[in-house]
Amino acid sequence: MDIALILAALGGVVVGGGIVVLIWTFVLKKTYKNTLHEARKDGEMLKEKKILEAKERISKMQSDMDRQANQRNQKIQQNEQHIRQMQQQVQQQQQSLNDRIADNDRTREQLQRQIELTEQKNREADARIAEGRRMLEQIAGLSADEAKTKLVESLKDEARTEAASYINEIMDDARMTANKEAKSIVIKTIQRVASETAVENAVTVFHIDSDEVKGRIIGREGRNIRALEAATGVEIIVDDTPEAIVLSCYDPVRREVARLALHQLVLDGRIHPARIEEVVNKVRKQLEEEIIETGKRTAIDMGVHGLHPELIRMIGKMKYRSSYGQNLLQHARETANLCAIMAAELGLNVKKARRAGLLHDIGKVPDDEPELPHAALGAKIAEEYHEKPDIVNAIAAHHEECEMTSDIAPIVQICDAISGARPGARREIVEAYIKRLNDLENLAQSYPGVQKTYAIQAGRELRVIVAADKINDAEAEQLSTDIATKIQKEMTYPGQVRITVIRETRAVSYAK
């Protein structure tokens, strides 16, 4: 009975499993069919979508291609129209050229006929002249050569008389118009040159950031300022003016050295006597290089080439010189431009005139001024550095201290006067003041043992630095008295002049 139950159970399980398998197979087939149908449906939709997109893209590409083709066709049509216009122009030009050629041919034929007719008339005229000459010889009883000789002599006498009369008329007219023409040339020259007319000053204002920097420049008990004044020869005025120090000296080179040295010291921050001397010496070398560079740049700007290096240095040094308060380099450049314009107006050598104008005041540059006028000294310097004789003569004669032998000499003289005569260009008082200070320094420099001399406080004080190994303390005191006595005898000056003789002994050693 148990076996039957088991077999019945197994049979039931087998039958149930079969039914389940049948049911599952039916469900799976139905699901597969539905899925396959959906997939086919989606595929058809995707296919239609892609075909639609492809058609749209093809349509867009077709429209782009049509548009490009239309543009190309338009360009082709424009080019064809332009070519047709050019062909028409060429045909018109060809027709015009053919017409001109035909006109030229007709003109050539007419000219040829006229030439032949003229030659025939010339032959007839020659025959008539020969016949007339023969008849005149028979009537006058003279040969043609004899008649020609008498005619030439009579014509010579008549020509001499007319020429003399014509020359007198020209001379009278020249005397009447020469002054007018000269004024016209000078006026044209001045009108074509514009120049600054600022007068050089004897002071420079050095700006500082704060009063603290001013105190560092002064130093303890003023030792920094004293060291700076001794090294540069410039009077340094420190007053209540905020953020400013005044550098006073008649020599622009010294003022520039002091200004640049102060600038470097303030930037560096180390301000003490030893550093001051080091910076001042360095600035002097830099300023010398700047002077040479200024000379080269000026020569290039003015178109003056082939100058000796020493002349270039002197031209650069003109920047720090003045003539009656007028900056010497500006005066030289202006004179050179005036000379070039005036030489061009007169048909003379423009380059030589400009060169002579630039160098005409070179005699004012040397520091050691001999007892020579600056024009003579400038000519001597120019000759020494191989300038041509006409340039040397123009320099020497621009103040009529020697005879003018070159064409450009009077031009340099006139242009120098024009440049100096501009309103505000010069100031007599400044020039006299600078000359007095320079004479004061040179007087003290003439004593043995004197190393440096500096005139400060507008000439009211003269500082004399002597060599400690050549002059002792007692001789230094005597030297101040001798200089004061000589100034009283030989110079004219307002007020009184204080002479300070400085004798300094230094001991220097190095730790290695």
Coordinates of C-alpha atoms in Angstrom, one line a residue:
M1 CA 0.0 0.0 0.0
D2 CA 2.9 2.3 0.8
I3 CA 4.4 1.5 -2.6
A4 CA 1.2 2.3 -4.4
L5 CA 1.0 5.6 -2.6
I6 CA 4.6 6.4 -3.5
L7 CA 4.0 5.4 -7.1
A8 CA 0.9 7.5 -7.2
A9 CA 2.8 10.4 -5.7
L10 CA 5.6 10.0 -8.2
G11 CA 3.1 9.8 -11.0
G12 CA 1.4 13.0 -9.7
V13 CA 4.7 14.8 -9.5
V14 CA 5.6 13.7 -13.1
V15 CA 2.2 14.7 -14.4
G16 CA 2.4 18.0 -12.5
G17 CA 5.9 18.7 -13.8
G18 CA 4.8 18.0 -17.4
I19 CA 1.9 20.3 -17.0
V20 CA 4.2 23.0 -15.6
V21 CA 6.7 22.5 -18.5
L22 CA 3.9 22.8 -21.0
I23 CA 2.6 25.9 -19.4
W24 CA 6.1 27.5 -19.1
T25 CA 6.8 26.6 -22.7
F26 CA 3.6 28.2 -23.9
V27 CA 4.3 31.3 -21.8
L28 CA 7.9 31.6 -23.1
K29 CA 6.8 31.2 -26.7
K30 CA 4.1 33.9 -26.3
T31 CA 6.6 36.2 -24.6
Y32 CA 9.2 35.6 -27.3
K33 CA 6.7 36.3 -30.0
N34 CA 5.7 39.5 -28.3
T35 CA 9.3 40.6 -27.8
L36 CA 10.2 39.7 -31.3
H37 CA 7.2 41.7 -32.5
E38 CA 8.1 44.7 -30.4
A39 CA 11.7 44.5 -31.6
R40 CA 10.6 44.3 -35.3
K41 CA 8.3 47.2 -34.6
D42 CA 11.0 49.3 -33.0
G43 CA 13.4 48.3 -35.8
E44 CA 11.0 49.5 -38.4
M45 CA 10.4 52.8 -36.5
L46 CA 14.2 53.3 -36.1
K47 CA 14.7 52.4 -39.8
E48 CA 12.1 54.9 -40.9
K49 CA 13.6 57.6 -38.5
K50 CA 17.1 57.0 -39.9
I51 CA 15.8 57.1 -43.5
L52 CA 14.0 60.4 -42.7
E53 CA 17.2 61.9 -41.1
A54 CA 19.2 60.7 -44.1
K55 CA 16.7 62.3 -46.5
E56 CA 16.8 65.6 -44.5
R57 CA 20.6 65.5 -44.5
I58 CA 20.7 64.8 -48.3
S59 CA 18.2 67.5 -48.8
K60 CA 20.3 70.0 -46.8
M61 CA 23.5 69.0 -48.6
Q62 CA 21.7 69.3 -51.9
S63 CA 20.5 72.9 -50.9
D64 CA 24.1 73.8 -49.8
M65 CA 25.5 72.4 -53.1
D66 CA 22.8 74.3 -55.0
R67 CA 23.6 77.5 -53.1
Q68 CA 27.4 77.1 -53.7
A69 CA 26.7 76.3 -57.4
N70 CA 24.6 79.5 -57.6
Q71 CA 27.4 81.5 -56.0
R72 CA 30.0 80.0 -58.4
N73 CA 27.7 80.7 -61.3
Q74 CA 27.2 84.3 -60.1
K75 CA 31.0 84.7 -59.8
I76 CA 31.5 83.1 -63.2
Q77 CA 29.0 85.5 -64.7
Q78 CA 30.6 88.5 -63.0
N79 CA 34.0 87.3 -64.2
E80 CA 32.6 86.8 -67.7
Q81 CA 31.1 90.3 -67.6
H82 CA 34.4 91.8 -66.4
I83 CA 36.2 90.0 -69.1
R84 CA 33.8 91.3 -71.7
Q85 CA 34.3 94.8 -70.3
M86 CA 38.0 94.4 -70.5
Q87 CA 37.8 93.1 -74.0
Q88 CA 35.7 96.1 -75.0
Q89 CA 38.2 98.4 -73.3
V90 CA 41.1 96.6 -75.1
Q91 CA 39.2 96.9 -78.4
Q92 CA 38.6 100.6 -77.8
Q93 CA 42.2 101.2 -76.9
Q94 CA 43.3 99.2 -79.9
Q95 CA 41.0 101.3 -82.1
S96 CA 42.3 104.5 -80.5
L97 CA 45.9 103.3 -81.0
N98 CA 45.2 102.5 -84.7
D99 CA 43.7 106.0 -85.1
R100 CA 46.8 107.5 -83.5
I101 CA 49.1 105.5 -85.7
A102 CA 47.2 106.6 -88.7
D103 CA 47.4 110.2 -87.5
N104 CA 51.1 109.8 -86.9
D105 CA 51.6 108.4 -90.4
R106 CA 49.7 111.3 -92.0
T107 CA 51.7 113.8 -89.8
R108 CA 54.9 112.1 -90.8
E109 CA 54.0 112.4 -94.5
Q110 CA 53.1 116.1 -94.1
L111 CA 56.4 116.7 -92.2
Q112 CA 58.3 114.9 -94.9
R113 CA 56.7 117.0 -97.6
Q114 CA 57.4 120.2 -95.5
I115 CA 61.1 119.1 -95.1
E116 CA 61.5 118.6 -98.8
L117 CA 59.8 121.9 -99.5
T118 CA 62.1 123.6 -96.9
E119 CA 65.2 122.1 -98.4
Q120 CA 64.2 123.3 -101.8
K121 CA 63.6 126.8 -100.5
N122 CA 67.0 126.7 -98.6
R123 CA 68.7 125.7 -101.9
E124 CA 67.0 128.6 -103.7
A125 CA 67.8 131.0 -100.8
D126 CA 71.5 129.9 -100.9
A127 CA 71.6 130.5 -104.6
R128 CA 70.0 133.9 -104.2
I129 CA 72.5 134.8 -101.4
A130 CA 75.4 133.7 -103.5
E131 CA 74.1 135.8 -106.4
G132 CA 73.5 138.8 -104.1
R133 CA 77.0 138.4 -102.5
R134 CA 78.6 138.3 -106.0
M135 CA 76.7 141.4 -107.0
L136 CA 77.7 143.3 -103.8
E137 CA 81.3 142.4 -104.3
Q138 CA 81.1 143.8 -107.8
I139 CA 79.4 147.0 -106.6
A140 CA 81.5 147.6 -103.4
G141 CA 84.8 146.4 -104.8
L142 CA 85.4 144.3 -101.6
S143 CA 85.7 140.6 -101.2
A144 CA 83.4 138.7 -98.8
D145 CA 86.2 138.1 -96.3
E146 CA 87.2 141.8 -96.2
A147 CA 83.5 142.9 -95.7
K148 CA 83.1 140.3 -93.0
T149 CA 86.2 141.6 -91.2
K150 CA 84.9 145.2 -91.2
L151 CA 81.5 144.1 -90.1
V152 CA 83.0 142.1 -87.2
E153 CA 85.0 145.0 -86.1
S154 CA 82.0 147.4 -86.1
L155 CA 79.9 144.8 -84.3
K156 CA 82.7 144.4 -81.6
D157 CA 82.7 148.1 -80.9
E158 CA 79.0 148.3 -80.7
A159 CA 78.9 145.2 -78.4
R160 CA 81.5 146.7 -76.1
T161 CA 79.5 149.9 -75.7
E162 CA 76.2 148.0 -75.1
A163 CA 78.0 145.5 -72.7
A164 CA 79.4 148.4 -70.6
S165 CA 76.0 150.0 -70.4
Y166 CA 74.4 146.7 -69.5
I167 CA 77.0 146.0 -66.8
N168 CA 76.5 149.4 -65.2
E169 CA 72.7 148.8 -65.2
I170 CA 73.3 145.4 -63.5
M171 CA 75.6 146.9 -60.9
D172 CA 73.2 149.6 -60.0
D173 CA 70.3 147.1 -59.8
A174 CA 72.5 144.8 -57.7
R175 CA 73.3 147.6 -55.3
M176 CA 69.6 148.4 -54.9
T177 CA 68.4 144.8 -54.5
A178 CA 71.4 143.2 -52.6
N179 CA 70.3 144.5 -49.2
K180 CA 66.7 143.4 -49.9
E181 CA 67.7 139.9 -51.0
A182 CA 70.0 139.5 -48.0
K183 CA 67.2 140.4 -45.6
S184 CA 64.9 138.0 -47.4
I185 CA 67.3 135.1 -47.1
V186 CA 67.9 135.9 -43.4
I187 CA 64.2 136.1 -42.7
K188 CA 63.4 132.9 -44.5
T189 CA 66.2 131.1 -42.6
I190 CA 64.9 132.4 -39.2
Q191 CA 61.3 131.4 -40.1
R192 CA 62.4 127.8 -40.8
V193 CA 64.2 127.2 -37.5
A194 CA 62.3 127.2 -34.2
S195 CA 64.3 126.9 -31.0
E196 CA 63.8 127.1 -27.3
T197 CA 65.1 130.3 -25.6
A198 CA 65.3 129.2 -22.0
V199 CA 68.2 130.7 -20.0
E200 CA 70.4 128.4 -18.0
N201 CA 70.1 128.7 -14.2
A202 CA 72.8 128.3 -11.6
V203 CA 70.8 126.1 -9.2
T204 CA 69.2 122.6 -9.3
V205 CA 66.4 121.5 -7.0
F206 CA 66.8 117.9 -5.8
H207 CA 63.5 116.4 -4.6
I208 CA 63.4 113.9 -1.8
D209 CA 60.5 111.8 -0.4
S210 CA 60.6 112.9 3.3
D211 CA 62.3 114.9 5.9
E212 CA 63.8 111.7 7.3
V213 CA 65.8 111.3 4.1
K214 CA 66.9 115.0 4.4
G215 CA 68.2 114.3 7.9
R216 CA 70.2 111.3 6.6
I217 CA 71.7 113.5 3.8
I218 CA 72.7 116.1 6.4
G219 CA 74.3 113.4 8.6
R220 CA 75.6 113.8 12.2
E221 CA 76.6 117.4 12.8
G222 CA 76.4 117.9 9.0
R223 CA 79.4 115.7 8.1
N224 CA 77.6 114.1 5.1
I225 CA 76.8 117.5 3.5
R226 CA 80.4 118.7 4.2
A227 CA 81.8 115.6 2.6
L228 CA 79.5 115.9 -0.4
E229 CA 80.4 119.6 -0.9
A230 CA 84.1 118.8 -0.6
A231 CA 83.8 116.0 -3.2
T232 CA 81.7 117.8 -5.7
G233 CA 82.4 121.5 -5.2
V234 CA 78.6 122.3 -5.1
E235 CA 77.0 124.3 -2.3
I236 CA 74.1 122.2 -0.8
I237 CA 71.4 124.4 0.7
V238 CA 69.1 122.7 3.1
D239 CA 66.3 125.0 4.4
D240 CA 62.7 124.7 5.5
T241 CA 61.4 123.9 2.0
P242 CA 59.6 120.5 2.3
E243 CA 61.0 117.6 0.3
A244 CA 63.6 119.6 -1.5
I245 CA 67.3 120.3 -1.4
V246 CA 68.9 123.1 -3.5
L247 CA 72.2 122.4 -5.3
S248 CA 73.9 125.7 -6.1
C249 CA 77.0 126.0 -8.4
Y250 CA 77.8 128.0 -11.5
D251 CA 79.3 124.9 -13.2
P252 CA 76.5 122.6 -14.6
V253 CA 78.8 119.6 -14.7
R254 CA 79.4 119.8 -10.9
R255 CA 75.7 120.3 -10.3
E256 CA 74.9 117.2 -12.4
V257 CA 77.5 115.2 -10.6
A258 CA 76.0 116.2 -7.3
R259 CA 72.5 115.5 -8.4
L260 CA 73.3 112.0 -9.7
A261 CA 75.4 111.2 -6.7
L262 CA 72.6 112.3 -4.3
H263 CA 70.1 110.2 -6.3
Q264 CA 72.2 107.1 -6.1
L265 CA 73.0 107.6 -2.4
V266 CA 69.3 108.1 -1.5
L267 CA 68.3 104.9 -3.5
D268 CA 71.1 102.9 -1.9
G269 CA 70.4 104.1 1.6
R270 CA 74.1 104.1 2.7
I271 CA 75.0 107.7 3.2
H272 CA 78.4 108.3 4.9
P273 CA 81.6 110.2 3.9
A274 CA 83.5 107.2 2.5
R275 CA 80.4 106.1 0.5
I276 CA 79.9 109.6 -0.8
E277 CA 83.4 109.8 -2.2
E278 CA 83.0 106.4 -3.9
V279 CA 79.7 107.3 -5.5
V280 CA 80.9 110.7 -6.6
N281 CA 83.9 109.2 -8.4
K282 CA 81.6 106.6 -10.0
V283 CA 79.2 109.3 -11.1
R284 CA 82.0 111.3 -12.7
K285 CA 82.9 108.3 -14.8
Q286 CA 79.3 107.7 -15.8
L287 CA 78.9 111.4 -16.7
E288 CA 82.0 111.3 -18.9
E289 CA 80.4 108.3 -20.8
E290 CA 77.2 110.2 -21.1
I291 CA 79.0 113.3 -22.5
I292 CA 80.6 111.1 -25.2
E293 CA 77.3 109.5 -26.0
T294 CA 75.6 113.0 -26.2
G295 CA 78.3 114.1 -28.6
K296 CA 77.9 111.1 -30.9
R297 CA 74.1 111.4 -30.9
T298 CA 74.3 115.1 -31.7
A299 CA 76.7 114.5 -34.6
I300 CA 74.4 111.8 -36.0
D301 CA 71.3 114.0 -35.6
M302 CA 73.0 116.9 -37.4
G303 CA 74.4 114.7 -40.2
V304 CA 78.0 115.6 -39.4
H305 CA 80.3 112.6 -39.9
G306 CA 84.0 111.9 -39.6
L307 CA 84.6 114.0 -36.4
H308 CA 87.6 113.3 -34.3
P309 CA 86.7 111.5 -31.0
E310 CA 88.0 114.4 -28.9
L311 CA 85.8 116.8 -30.9
I312 CA 82.8 114.5 -30.3
R313 CA 83.6 114.6 -26.6
M314 CA 83.7 118.4 -26.7
I315 CA 80.4 118.6 -28.5
G316 CA 78.9 116.4 -25.7
K317 CA 80.4 118.7 -23.1
M318 CA 78.6 121.7 -24.7
K319 CA 75.5 120.3 -23.0
Y320 CA 76.9 121.5 -19.7
R321 CA 78.3 124.8 -20.9
S322 CA 76.4 128.1 -21.4
S323 CA 77.1 131.3 -23.3
Y324 CA 75.6 134.3 -21.7
G325 CA 73.1 132.0 -20.0
Q326 CA 72.2 130.3 -23.4
N327 CA 72.9 126.5 -23.4
L328 CA 76.0 126.1 -25.6
L329 CA 74.8 122.8 -27.3
Q330 CA 71.4 124.2 -28.2
H331 CA 73.1 127.3 -29.5
A332 CA 75.5 125.2 -31.6
R333 CA 72.7 123.0 -33.0
E334 CA 70.6 126.0 -33.9
T335 CA 73.5 127.8 -35.5
A336 CA 74.3 124.7 -37.5
N337 CA 70.7 124.4 -38.8
L338 CA 70.6 128.1 -39.6
C339 CA 73.9 127.8 -41.5
A340 CA 72.6 124.8 -43.5
I341 CA 69.4 126.6 -44.5
M342 CA 71.2 129.8 -45.5
A343 CA 73.9 127.8 -47.5
A344 CA 71.1 126.1 -49.3
E345 CA 69.5 129.4 -50.2
L346 CA 72.8 130.7 -51.5
G347 CA 73.7 127.5 -53.4
L348 CA 76.8 126.8 -51.2
N349 CA 78.0 123.5 -49.6
V350 CA 75.3 122.6 -47.0
K351 CA 77.3 119.9 -45.2
K352 CA 80.3 122.2 -44.7
A353 CA 78.1 125.0 -43.4
R354 CA 76.4 122.8 -40.9
R355 CA 79.7 121.3 -39.7
A356 CA 81.2 124.8 -39.2
G357 CA 78.1 126.0 -37.4
L358 CA 78.2 123.0 -35.0
L359 CA 81.9 123.6 -34.2
H360 CA 82.0 127.4 -34.2
D361 CA 82.0 127.7 -30.3
I362 CA 84.1 124.7 -29.6
G363 CA 86.7 127.0 -28.0
K364 CA 84.4 127.7 -25.1
V365 CA 84.5 124.1 -24.0
P366 CA 88.1 123.4 -22.6
D367 CA 88.4 123.6 -18.9
D368 CA 91.9 125.1 -19.0
E369 CA 91.2 128.3 -20.8
P370 CA 94.4 129.9 -22.2
E371 CA 94.7 133.6 -22.9
L372 CA 93.1 133.3 -26.3
P373 CA 89.7 134.4 -27.6
H374 CA 87.4 131.4 -27.9
A375 CA 87.2 131.8 -31.7
A376 CA 91.0 131.5 -32.1
L377 CA 91.1 128.7 -29.5
G378 CA 88.3 126.9 -31.4
A379 CA 90.2 127.2 -34.7
K380 CA 93.4 125.9 -33.1
I381 CA 91.5 122.9 -31.7
A382 CA 89.8 122.2 -35.0
E383 CA 93.1 122.4 -36.9
E384 CA 94.7 120.1 -34.4
Y385 CA 92.0 117.5 -35.0
H386 CA 92.4 117.7 -38.8
E387 CA 89.4 119.8 -39.8
K388 CA 89.6 121.3 -43.3
P389 CA 91.0 124.9 -43.7
D390 CA 87.7 126.5 -44.7
I391 CA 86.0 125.0 -41.5
V392 CA 88.9 126.3 -39.4
N393 CA 88.7 129.8 -41.0
A394 CA 84.9 129.9 -40.4
I395 CA 85.5 129.1 -36.7
A396 CA 88.3 131.6 -36.3
A397 CA 86.6 134.5 -38.2
H398 CA 83.1 134.3 -36.7
H399 CA 83.9 137.2 -34.4
E400 CA 86.0 139.0 -37.1
E401 CA 89.2 138.4 -35.2
C402 CA 90.9 137.3 -38.5
E403 CA 90.2 137.6 -42.2
M404 CA 87.5 135.6 -43.8
T405 CA 88.9 133.5 -46.6
S406 CA 86.1 130.9 -47.1
D407 CA 82.5 131.3 -48.4
I408 CA 80.9 129.8 -45.3
A409 CA 82.7 132.1 -42.8
P410 CA 80.3 135.0 -43.1
I411 CA 77.3 132.6 -43.0
V412 CA 78.6 131.2 -39.6
Q413 CA 79.1 134.8 -38.3
I414 CA 75.5 135.8 -39.3
C415 CA 73.9 132.6 -38.0
D416 CA 75.8 132.9 -34.7
A417 CA 74.4 136.4 -34.3
I418 CA 70.9 135.3 -35.2
S419 CA 70.9 132.5 -32.7
G420 CA 72.3 134.8 -29.9
A421 CA 70.0 137.7 -30.7
R422 CA 66.7 135.8 -30.1
P423 CA 64.6 137.4 -27.3
G424 CA 65.4 135.7 -24.1
A425 CA 68.1 133.5 -25.5
R426 CA 71.0 135.1 -23.5
R427 CA 71.5 137.0 -20.3
E428 CA 74.6 139.2 -19.8
I429 CA 74.3 139.1 -16.0
V430 CA 74.6 135.3 -15.8
E431 CA 77.6 135.2 -18.0
A432 CA 79.4 137.9 -16.0
Y433 CA 78.5 136.1 -12.8
I434 CA 79.9 132.7 -14.1
K435 CA 83.0 134.4 -15.4
R436 CA 83.7 136.0 -12.0
L437 CA 83.3 132.7 -10.2
N438 CA 85.5 131.0 -12.7
D439 CA 88.2 133.7 -12.3
L440 CA 88.0 133.3 -8.5
E441 CA 88.7 129.6 -8.7
N442 CA 91.5 130.0 -11.3
L443 CA 93.2 132.6 -9.1
A444 CA 93.3 130.3 -6.1
Q445 CA 94.3 127.3 -8.3
S446 CA 97.4 129.2 -9.4
Y447 CA 99.1 128.7 -6.0
P448 CA 101.4 125.7 -5.6
G449 CA 100.1 122.9 -3.5
V450 CA 96.4 123.6 -4.2
Q451 CA 94.5 120.5 -5.4
K452 CA 90.9 121.8 -5.8
T453 CA 89.1 125.1 -5.6
Y454 CA 85.3 125.6 -5.3
A455 CA 83.5 129.0 -5.4
I456 CA 80.2 128.6 -3.4
Q457 CA 77.5 130.8 -2.0
A458 CA 77.3 132.9 -5.2
G459 CA 81.0 133.7 -4.9
R460 CA 80.9 134.8 -1.3
E461 CA 83.0 131.9 -0.1
L462 CA 86.0 130.2 -1.7
R463 CA 87.0 126.8 -0.5
V464 CA 90.6 125.8 -1.2
I465 CA 91.6 122.1 -0.7
V466 CA 95.4 121.7 -0.4
A467 CA 97.7 118.7 -0.4
A468 CA 98.6 117.7 3.1
D469 CA 102.1 116.5 2.1
K470 CA 103.0 119.8 0.4
I471 CA 101.5 122.4 2.8
N472 CA 101.5 122.4 6.6
D473 CA 99.0 124.1 8.9
A474 CA 101.0 127.3 9.2
E475 CA 101.4 127.5 5.4
A476 CA 97.7 126.9 5.0
E477 CA 96.9 129.9 7.2
Q478 CA 99.3 132.0 5.2
L479 CA 97.8 130.8 1.9
S480 CA 94.3 132.0 2.9
T481 CA 95.8 135.4 3.7
D482 CA 97.7 135.6 0.4
I483 CA 94.6 134.5 -1.6
A484 CA 92.5 137.2 0.1
T485 CA 95.1 139.9 -0.6
K486 CA 95.3 138.9 -4.3
I487 CA 91.5 138.9 -4.7
Q488 CA 91.4 142.4 -3.2
K489 CA 94.0 143.7 -5.6
E490 CA 93.0 141.9 -8.9
M491 CA 89.2 141.3 -8.8
T492 CA 86.0 143.4 -8.5
Y493 CA 83.2 141.8 -6.5
P494 CA 80.3 142.8 -4.3
G495 CA 80.4 142.4 -0.6
Q496 CA 83.2 140.2 0.9
V497 CA 84.7 136.8 0.0
R498 CA 85.5 134.3 2.7
I499 CA 88.5 132.1 1.9
T500 CA 88.5 128.7 3.6
V501 CA 91.7 126.6 3.2
I502 CA 91.1 122.9 4.0
R503 CA 94.0 120.6 4.8
E504 CA 93.1 117.0 5.5
T505 CA 95.3 114.1 6.4
R506 CA 94.1 110.5 5.8
A507 CA 95.5 107.2 6.8
V508 CA 94.2 104.2 4.8
S509 CA 94.9 100.5 5.4
Y510 CA 93.2 97.3 4.4
A511 CA 92.5 94.2 6.5
K512 CA 93.0 91.0 4.4

